[in-house]
Short mmCIF file of C-alpha atoms in Angstrom, two decimals:
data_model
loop_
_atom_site.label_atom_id
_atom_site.label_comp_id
_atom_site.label_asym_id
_atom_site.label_seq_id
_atom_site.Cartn_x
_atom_site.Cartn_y
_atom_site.Cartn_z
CA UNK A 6 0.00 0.00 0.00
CA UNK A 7 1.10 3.15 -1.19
CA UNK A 8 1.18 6.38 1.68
CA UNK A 9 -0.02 9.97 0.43
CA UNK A 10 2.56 11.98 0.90
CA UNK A 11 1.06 13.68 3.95
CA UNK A 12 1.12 9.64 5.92
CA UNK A 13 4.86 9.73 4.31
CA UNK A 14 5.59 12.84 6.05
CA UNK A 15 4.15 11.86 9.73
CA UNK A 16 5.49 9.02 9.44
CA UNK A 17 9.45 10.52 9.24
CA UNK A 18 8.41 12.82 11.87
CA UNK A 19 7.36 9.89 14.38
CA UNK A 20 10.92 7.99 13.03
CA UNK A 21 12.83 10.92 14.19
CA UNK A 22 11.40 11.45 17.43
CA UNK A 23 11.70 8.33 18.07
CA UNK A 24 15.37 8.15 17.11
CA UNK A 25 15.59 11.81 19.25
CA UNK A 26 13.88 10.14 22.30
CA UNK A 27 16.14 6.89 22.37
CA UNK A 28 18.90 8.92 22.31
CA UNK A 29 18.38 11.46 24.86
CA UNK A 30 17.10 8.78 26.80
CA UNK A 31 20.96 6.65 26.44
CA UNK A 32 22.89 10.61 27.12
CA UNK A 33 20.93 10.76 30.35
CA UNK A 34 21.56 7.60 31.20
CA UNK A 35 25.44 7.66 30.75
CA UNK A 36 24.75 10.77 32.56
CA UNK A 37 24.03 9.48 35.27
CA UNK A 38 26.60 6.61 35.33
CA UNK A 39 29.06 9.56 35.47
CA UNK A 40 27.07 11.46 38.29
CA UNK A 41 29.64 10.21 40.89
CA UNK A 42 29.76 12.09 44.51
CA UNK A 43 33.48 13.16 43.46
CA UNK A 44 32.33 15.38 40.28
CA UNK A 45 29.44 17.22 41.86
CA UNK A 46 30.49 17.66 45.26
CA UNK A 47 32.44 20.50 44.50
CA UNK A 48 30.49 22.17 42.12
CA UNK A 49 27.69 22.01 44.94
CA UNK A 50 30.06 22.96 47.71
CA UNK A 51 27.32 20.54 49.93
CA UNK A 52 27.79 17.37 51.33
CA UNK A 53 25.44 15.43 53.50
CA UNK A 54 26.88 12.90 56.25
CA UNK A 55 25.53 10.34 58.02
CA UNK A 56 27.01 9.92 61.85
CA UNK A 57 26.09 9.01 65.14
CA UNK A 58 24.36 11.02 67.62
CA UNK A 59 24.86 9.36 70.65
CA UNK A 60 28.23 8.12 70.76
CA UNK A 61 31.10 10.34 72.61
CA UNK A 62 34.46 10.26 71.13
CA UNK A 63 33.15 9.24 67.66
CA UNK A 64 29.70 10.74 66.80
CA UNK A 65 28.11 13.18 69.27
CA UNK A 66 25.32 15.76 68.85
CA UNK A 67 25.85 18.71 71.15
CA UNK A 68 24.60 22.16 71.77
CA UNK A 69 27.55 23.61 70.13
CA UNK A 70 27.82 21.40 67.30
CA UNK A 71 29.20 18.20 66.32
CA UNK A 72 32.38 15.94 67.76
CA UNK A 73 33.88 13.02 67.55
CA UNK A 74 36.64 10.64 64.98
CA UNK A 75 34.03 9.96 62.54
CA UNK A 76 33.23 13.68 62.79
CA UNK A 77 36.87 14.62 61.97
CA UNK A 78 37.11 12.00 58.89
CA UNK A 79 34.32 13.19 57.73
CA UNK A 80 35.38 16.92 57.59
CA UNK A 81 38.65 15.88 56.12
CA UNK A 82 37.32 14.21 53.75
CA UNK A 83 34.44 17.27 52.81
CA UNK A 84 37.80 19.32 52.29
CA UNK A 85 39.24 17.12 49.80
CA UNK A 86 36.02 16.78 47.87
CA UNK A 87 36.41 20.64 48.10
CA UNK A 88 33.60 21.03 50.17
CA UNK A 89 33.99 23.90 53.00
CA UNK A 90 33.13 22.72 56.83
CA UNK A 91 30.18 25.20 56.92
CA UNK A 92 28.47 23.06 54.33
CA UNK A 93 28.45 19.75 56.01
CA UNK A 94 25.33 19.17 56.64
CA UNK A 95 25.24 15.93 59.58
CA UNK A 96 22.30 13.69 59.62
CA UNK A 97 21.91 10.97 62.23
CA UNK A 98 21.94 7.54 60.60
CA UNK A 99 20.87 4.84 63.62
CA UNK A 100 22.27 1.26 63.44
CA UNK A 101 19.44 -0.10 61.72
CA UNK A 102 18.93 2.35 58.78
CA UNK A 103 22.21 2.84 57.65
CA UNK A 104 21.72 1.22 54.36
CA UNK A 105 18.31 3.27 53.47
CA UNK A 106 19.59 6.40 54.13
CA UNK A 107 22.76 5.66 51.54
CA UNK A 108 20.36 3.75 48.98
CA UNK A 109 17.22 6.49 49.51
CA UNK A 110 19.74 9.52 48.78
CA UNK A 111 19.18 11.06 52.08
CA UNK A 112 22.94 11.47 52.87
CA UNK A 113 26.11 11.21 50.78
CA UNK A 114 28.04 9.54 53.09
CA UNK A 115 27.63 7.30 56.39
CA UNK A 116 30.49 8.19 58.60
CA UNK A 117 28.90 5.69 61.79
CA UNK A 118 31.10 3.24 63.22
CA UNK A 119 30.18 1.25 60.34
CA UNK A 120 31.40 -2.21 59.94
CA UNK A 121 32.44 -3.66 56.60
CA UNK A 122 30.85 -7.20 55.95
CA UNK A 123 28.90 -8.79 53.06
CA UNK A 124 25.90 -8.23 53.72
CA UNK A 125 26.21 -4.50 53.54
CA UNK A 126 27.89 -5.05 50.65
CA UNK A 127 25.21 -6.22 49.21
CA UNK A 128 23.04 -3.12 49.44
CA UNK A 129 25.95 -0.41 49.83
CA UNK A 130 29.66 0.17 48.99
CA UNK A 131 32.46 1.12 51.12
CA UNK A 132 35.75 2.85 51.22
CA UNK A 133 38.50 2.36 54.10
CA UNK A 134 38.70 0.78 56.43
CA UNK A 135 39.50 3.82 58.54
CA UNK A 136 39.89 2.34 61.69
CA UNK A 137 39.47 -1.31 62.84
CA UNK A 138 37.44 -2.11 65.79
CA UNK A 139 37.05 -5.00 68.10
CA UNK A 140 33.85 -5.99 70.10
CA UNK A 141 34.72 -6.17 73.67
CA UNK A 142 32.41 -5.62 77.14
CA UNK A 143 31.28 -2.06 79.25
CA UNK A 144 30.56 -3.13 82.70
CA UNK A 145 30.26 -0.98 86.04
CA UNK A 146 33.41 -0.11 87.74
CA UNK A 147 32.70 -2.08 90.58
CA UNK A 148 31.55 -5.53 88.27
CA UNK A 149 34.58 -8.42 89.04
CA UNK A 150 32.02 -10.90 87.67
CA UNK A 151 32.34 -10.51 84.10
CA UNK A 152 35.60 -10.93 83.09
CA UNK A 153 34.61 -11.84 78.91
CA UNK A 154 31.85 -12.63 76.67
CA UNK A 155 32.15 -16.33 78.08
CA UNK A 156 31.00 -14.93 81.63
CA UNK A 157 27.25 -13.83 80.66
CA UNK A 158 25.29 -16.75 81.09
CA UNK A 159 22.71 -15.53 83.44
CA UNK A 160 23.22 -12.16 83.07
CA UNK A 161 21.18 -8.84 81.40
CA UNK A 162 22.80 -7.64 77.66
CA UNK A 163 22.22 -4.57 76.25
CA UNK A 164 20.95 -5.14 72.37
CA UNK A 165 20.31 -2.52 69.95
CA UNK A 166 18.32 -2.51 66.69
CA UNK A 167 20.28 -3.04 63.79
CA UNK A 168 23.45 -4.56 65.56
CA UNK A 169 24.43 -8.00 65.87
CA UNK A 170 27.37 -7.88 68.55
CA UNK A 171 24.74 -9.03 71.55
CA UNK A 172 23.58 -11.79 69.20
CA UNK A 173 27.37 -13.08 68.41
CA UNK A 174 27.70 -13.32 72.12
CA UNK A 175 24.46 -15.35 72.39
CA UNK A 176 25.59 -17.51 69.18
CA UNK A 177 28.98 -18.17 70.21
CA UNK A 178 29.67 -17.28 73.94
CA UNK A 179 27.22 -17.69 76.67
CA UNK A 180 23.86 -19.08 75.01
CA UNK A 181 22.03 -18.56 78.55
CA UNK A 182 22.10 -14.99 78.43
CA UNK A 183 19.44 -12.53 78.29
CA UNK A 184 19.41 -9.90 75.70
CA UNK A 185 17.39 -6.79 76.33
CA UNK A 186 16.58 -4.63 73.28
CA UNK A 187 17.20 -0.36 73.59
CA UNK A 188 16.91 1.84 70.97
CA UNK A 189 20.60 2.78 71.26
CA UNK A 190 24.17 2.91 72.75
CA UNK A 191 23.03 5.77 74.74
CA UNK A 192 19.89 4.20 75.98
CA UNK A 193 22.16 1.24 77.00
CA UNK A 194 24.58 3.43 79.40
CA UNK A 195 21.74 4.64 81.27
CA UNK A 196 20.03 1.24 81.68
CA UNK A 197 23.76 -0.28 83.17
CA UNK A 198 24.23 2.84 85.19
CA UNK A 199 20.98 2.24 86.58
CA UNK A 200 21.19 -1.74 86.83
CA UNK A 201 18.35 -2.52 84.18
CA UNK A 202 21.69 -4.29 82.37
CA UNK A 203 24.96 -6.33 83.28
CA UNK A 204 26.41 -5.47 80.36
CA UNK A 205 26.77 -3.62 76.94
CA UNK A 206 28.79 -4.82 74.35
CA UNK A 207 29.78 -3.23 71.07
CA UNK A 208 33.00 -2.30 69.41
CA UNK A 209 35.63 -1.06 71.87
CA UNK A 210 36.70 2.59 70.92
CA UNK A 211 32.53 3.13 71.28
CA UNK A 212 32.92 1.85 74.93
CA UNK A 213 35.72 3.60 75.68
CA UNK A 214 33.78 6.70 75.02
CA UNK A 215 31.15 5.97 77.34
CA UNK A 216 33.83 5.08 79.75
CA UNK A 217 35.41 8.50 79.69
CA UNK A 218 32.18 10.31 79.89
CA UNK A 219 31.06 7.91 82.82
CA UNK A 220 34.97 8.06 84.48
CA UNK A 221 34.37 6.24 87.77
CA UNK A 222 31.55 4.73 87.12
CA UNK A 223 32.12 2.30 84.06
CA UNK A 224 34.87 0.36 82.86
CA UNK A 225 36.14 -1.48 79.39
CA UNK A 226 36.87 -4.96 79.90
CA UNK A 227 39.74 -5.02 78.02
CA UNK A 228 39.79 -8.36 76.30
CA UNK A 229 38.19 -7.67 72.25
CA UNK A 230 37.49 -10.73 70.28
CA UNK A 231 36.23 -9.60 67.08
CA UNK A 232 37.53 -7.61 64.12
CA UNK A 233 35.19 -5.01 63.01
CA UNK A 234 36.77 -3.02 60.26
CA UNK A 235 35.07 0.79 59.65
CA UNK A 236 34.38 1.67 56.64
CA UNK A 237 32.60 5.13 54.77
CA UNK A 238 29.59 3.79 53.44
CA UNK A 239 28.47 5.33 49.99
CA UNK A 240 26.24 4.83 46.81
CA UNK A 241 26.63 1.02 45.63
CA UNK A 242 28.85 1.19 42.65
CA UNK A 243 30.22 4.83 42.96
CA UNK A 244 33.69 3.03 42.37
CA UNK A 245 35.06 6.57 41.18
CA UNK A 246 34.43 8.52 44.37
CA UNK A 247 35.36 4.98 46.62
CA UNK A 248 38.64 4.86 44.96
CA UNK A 249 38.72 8.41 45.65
CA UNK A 250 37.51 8.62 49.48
CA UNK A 251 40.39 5.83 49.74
CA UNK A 252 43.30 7.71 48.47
CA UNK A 253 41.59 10.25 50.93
CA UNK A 254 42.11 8.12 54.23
CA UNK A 255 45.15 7.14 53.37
CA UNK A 256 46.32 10.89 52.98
CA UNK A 257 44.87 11.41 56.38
CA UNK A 258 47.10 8.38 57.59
CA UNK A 259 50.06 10.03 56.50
CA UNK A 260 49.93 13.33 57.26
CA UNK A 261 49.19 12.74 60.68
CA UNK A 262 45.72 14.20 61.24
CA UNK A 263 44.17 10.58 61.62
CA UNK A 264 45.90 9.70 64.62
CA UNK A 265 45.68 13.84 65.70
CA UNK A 266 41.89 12.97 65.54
CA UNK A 267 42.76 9.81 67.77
CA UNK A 268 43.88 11.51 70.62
CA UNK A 269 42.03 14.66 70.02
CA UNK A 270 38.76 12.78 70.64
CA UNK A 271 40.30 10.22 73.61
CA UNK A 272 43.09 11.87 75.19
CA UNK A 273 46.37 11.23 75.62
CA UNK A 274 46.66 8.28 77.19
CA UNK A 275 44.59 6.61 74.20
CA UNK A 276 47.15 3.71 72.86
CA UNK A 277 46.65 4.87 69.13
CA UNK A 278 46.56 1.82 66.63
CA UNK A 279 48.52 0.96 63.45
CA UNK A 280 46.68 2.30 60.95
CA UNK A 281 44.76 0.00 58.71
CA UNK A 282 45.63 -1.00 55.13
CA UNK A 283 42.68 -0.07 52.56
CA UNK A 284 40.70 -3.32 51.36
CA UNK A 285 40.95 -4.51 47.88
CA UNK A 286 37.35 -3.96 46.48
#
């Protein structure tokens, strides 16, 4: 069937838009393959963090501001994205929504004593490690009865939402003890100041914050038996601005802010660490 030339001419049209539309729609596409958190942080001088509220020495929300290690990572790690301090806008990412809040692009970064596994890994990709961890006990001063995760049969552990380290103790340690769920770290301290708890467990440098706000009245066991590797959390499959936050930390290693940042946030009589090599990713 022949078309009038009119048909003919509609016809080309729809071709071309077609052609026009499939196009635009592979440039935006590849444009936002490219939209990495390296290229347009600086151009929007803005970057949005994820942190803890609640934890002193690391992540703490006060009426002056913000403090803490994961604090001072983050802010060296806004400068080298060429993002100024003022910008930084800090968002508090609980335990258990971590992942959301990267995937959901409600914040940039999470900067939250965030442990590198596979299951994150899944849903989330990570630069660092920044600092490695171990999971170890807070007890009161006076407590001679729990000497290790083995010791906790019988007794009251603190367990937050969206952590596991009260469930590895159950799994592996003392199946007999009694985990009692708190919306947070913070929420924990007061229960063990208070007696609702034996015990809190989570990674140590977190404990030994609470121990130095709490001087006197809580203690670190001393005896970590996990490895709990920090790393930023980010976008899943940014790779550009993970290699880049990388080359970051390491800088920070180097130049000797990191451990600065150490002692800054747990005094001087904090035993800084080696520093930890990057992960291959």
């Amino acid at each position: 069937m022949r078309l009038s030339p009119v048909l003919r001419a509609g016809a080309v049209v729809a071709a071309l838009a077609l052609a026009v539309t499939a196009c635009g729609g592979k440039s935006q596409q590849a444009a936002a393959g490219s939209d990495s958190l390296v290229d347009r942080a600086k151009t929007a001088n803005k970057l949005t963090v994820g942190i803890k509220f609640d934890q002193p020495g690391l992540g703490l929300k006060t009426a002056d501001g913000y403090t803490g290690f994961d604090v001072d990572v983050a802010k060296y790690i806004a400068k080298k994205l060429g993002v100024d301090e003022k910008n930084i806008v800090f968002k508090q990412a609980p335990s258990a929504q971590r992942e959301d809040l990267i995937a959901q692009g409600d914040v940039d970064l999470v900067i939250a004593t965030y442990t590198i596994n596979d299951k994150r890994k899944a849903k989330v990709s990570f630069a660092g490690p920044y600092f490695v961890a171990g999971q170890d006990l807070l007890v009161k001063s006076d407590n001679t009865a729990i000497t290790g995760p083995e010791t906790l049969n019988g007794k009251k552990l603190c367990s937050v939402t969206g952590s596991t380290s009260a469930q590895n103790i159950q799994s592996k340690f003392a199946n007999q003890v009694a985990l009692q769920q708190y919306g947070g770290y913070s929420e924990c301290v007061t229960g063990l100041l208070n007696g609702a708890i034996d015990a809190l467990s989570t990674d140590d440098i977190i404990l030994q914050g609470y121990a130095a706000a709490n001087a006197g009245k809580l203690k670190v066991v001393g005896k970590p038996f996990s490895t709990e590797p920090y790393g930023v959390g980010l976008k899943k499959g940014d790779t550009k601005t993970q290699a880049a936050i990388d080359s970051y930390i390491q800088e920070m290693e180097k130049d000797g802010s990191w451990a600065a940042a150490l002692k800054k946030n747990f005094g001087d009589n904090y035993k800084v660490p080696a520093e930890p090599p990057i992960t291959e990713k």
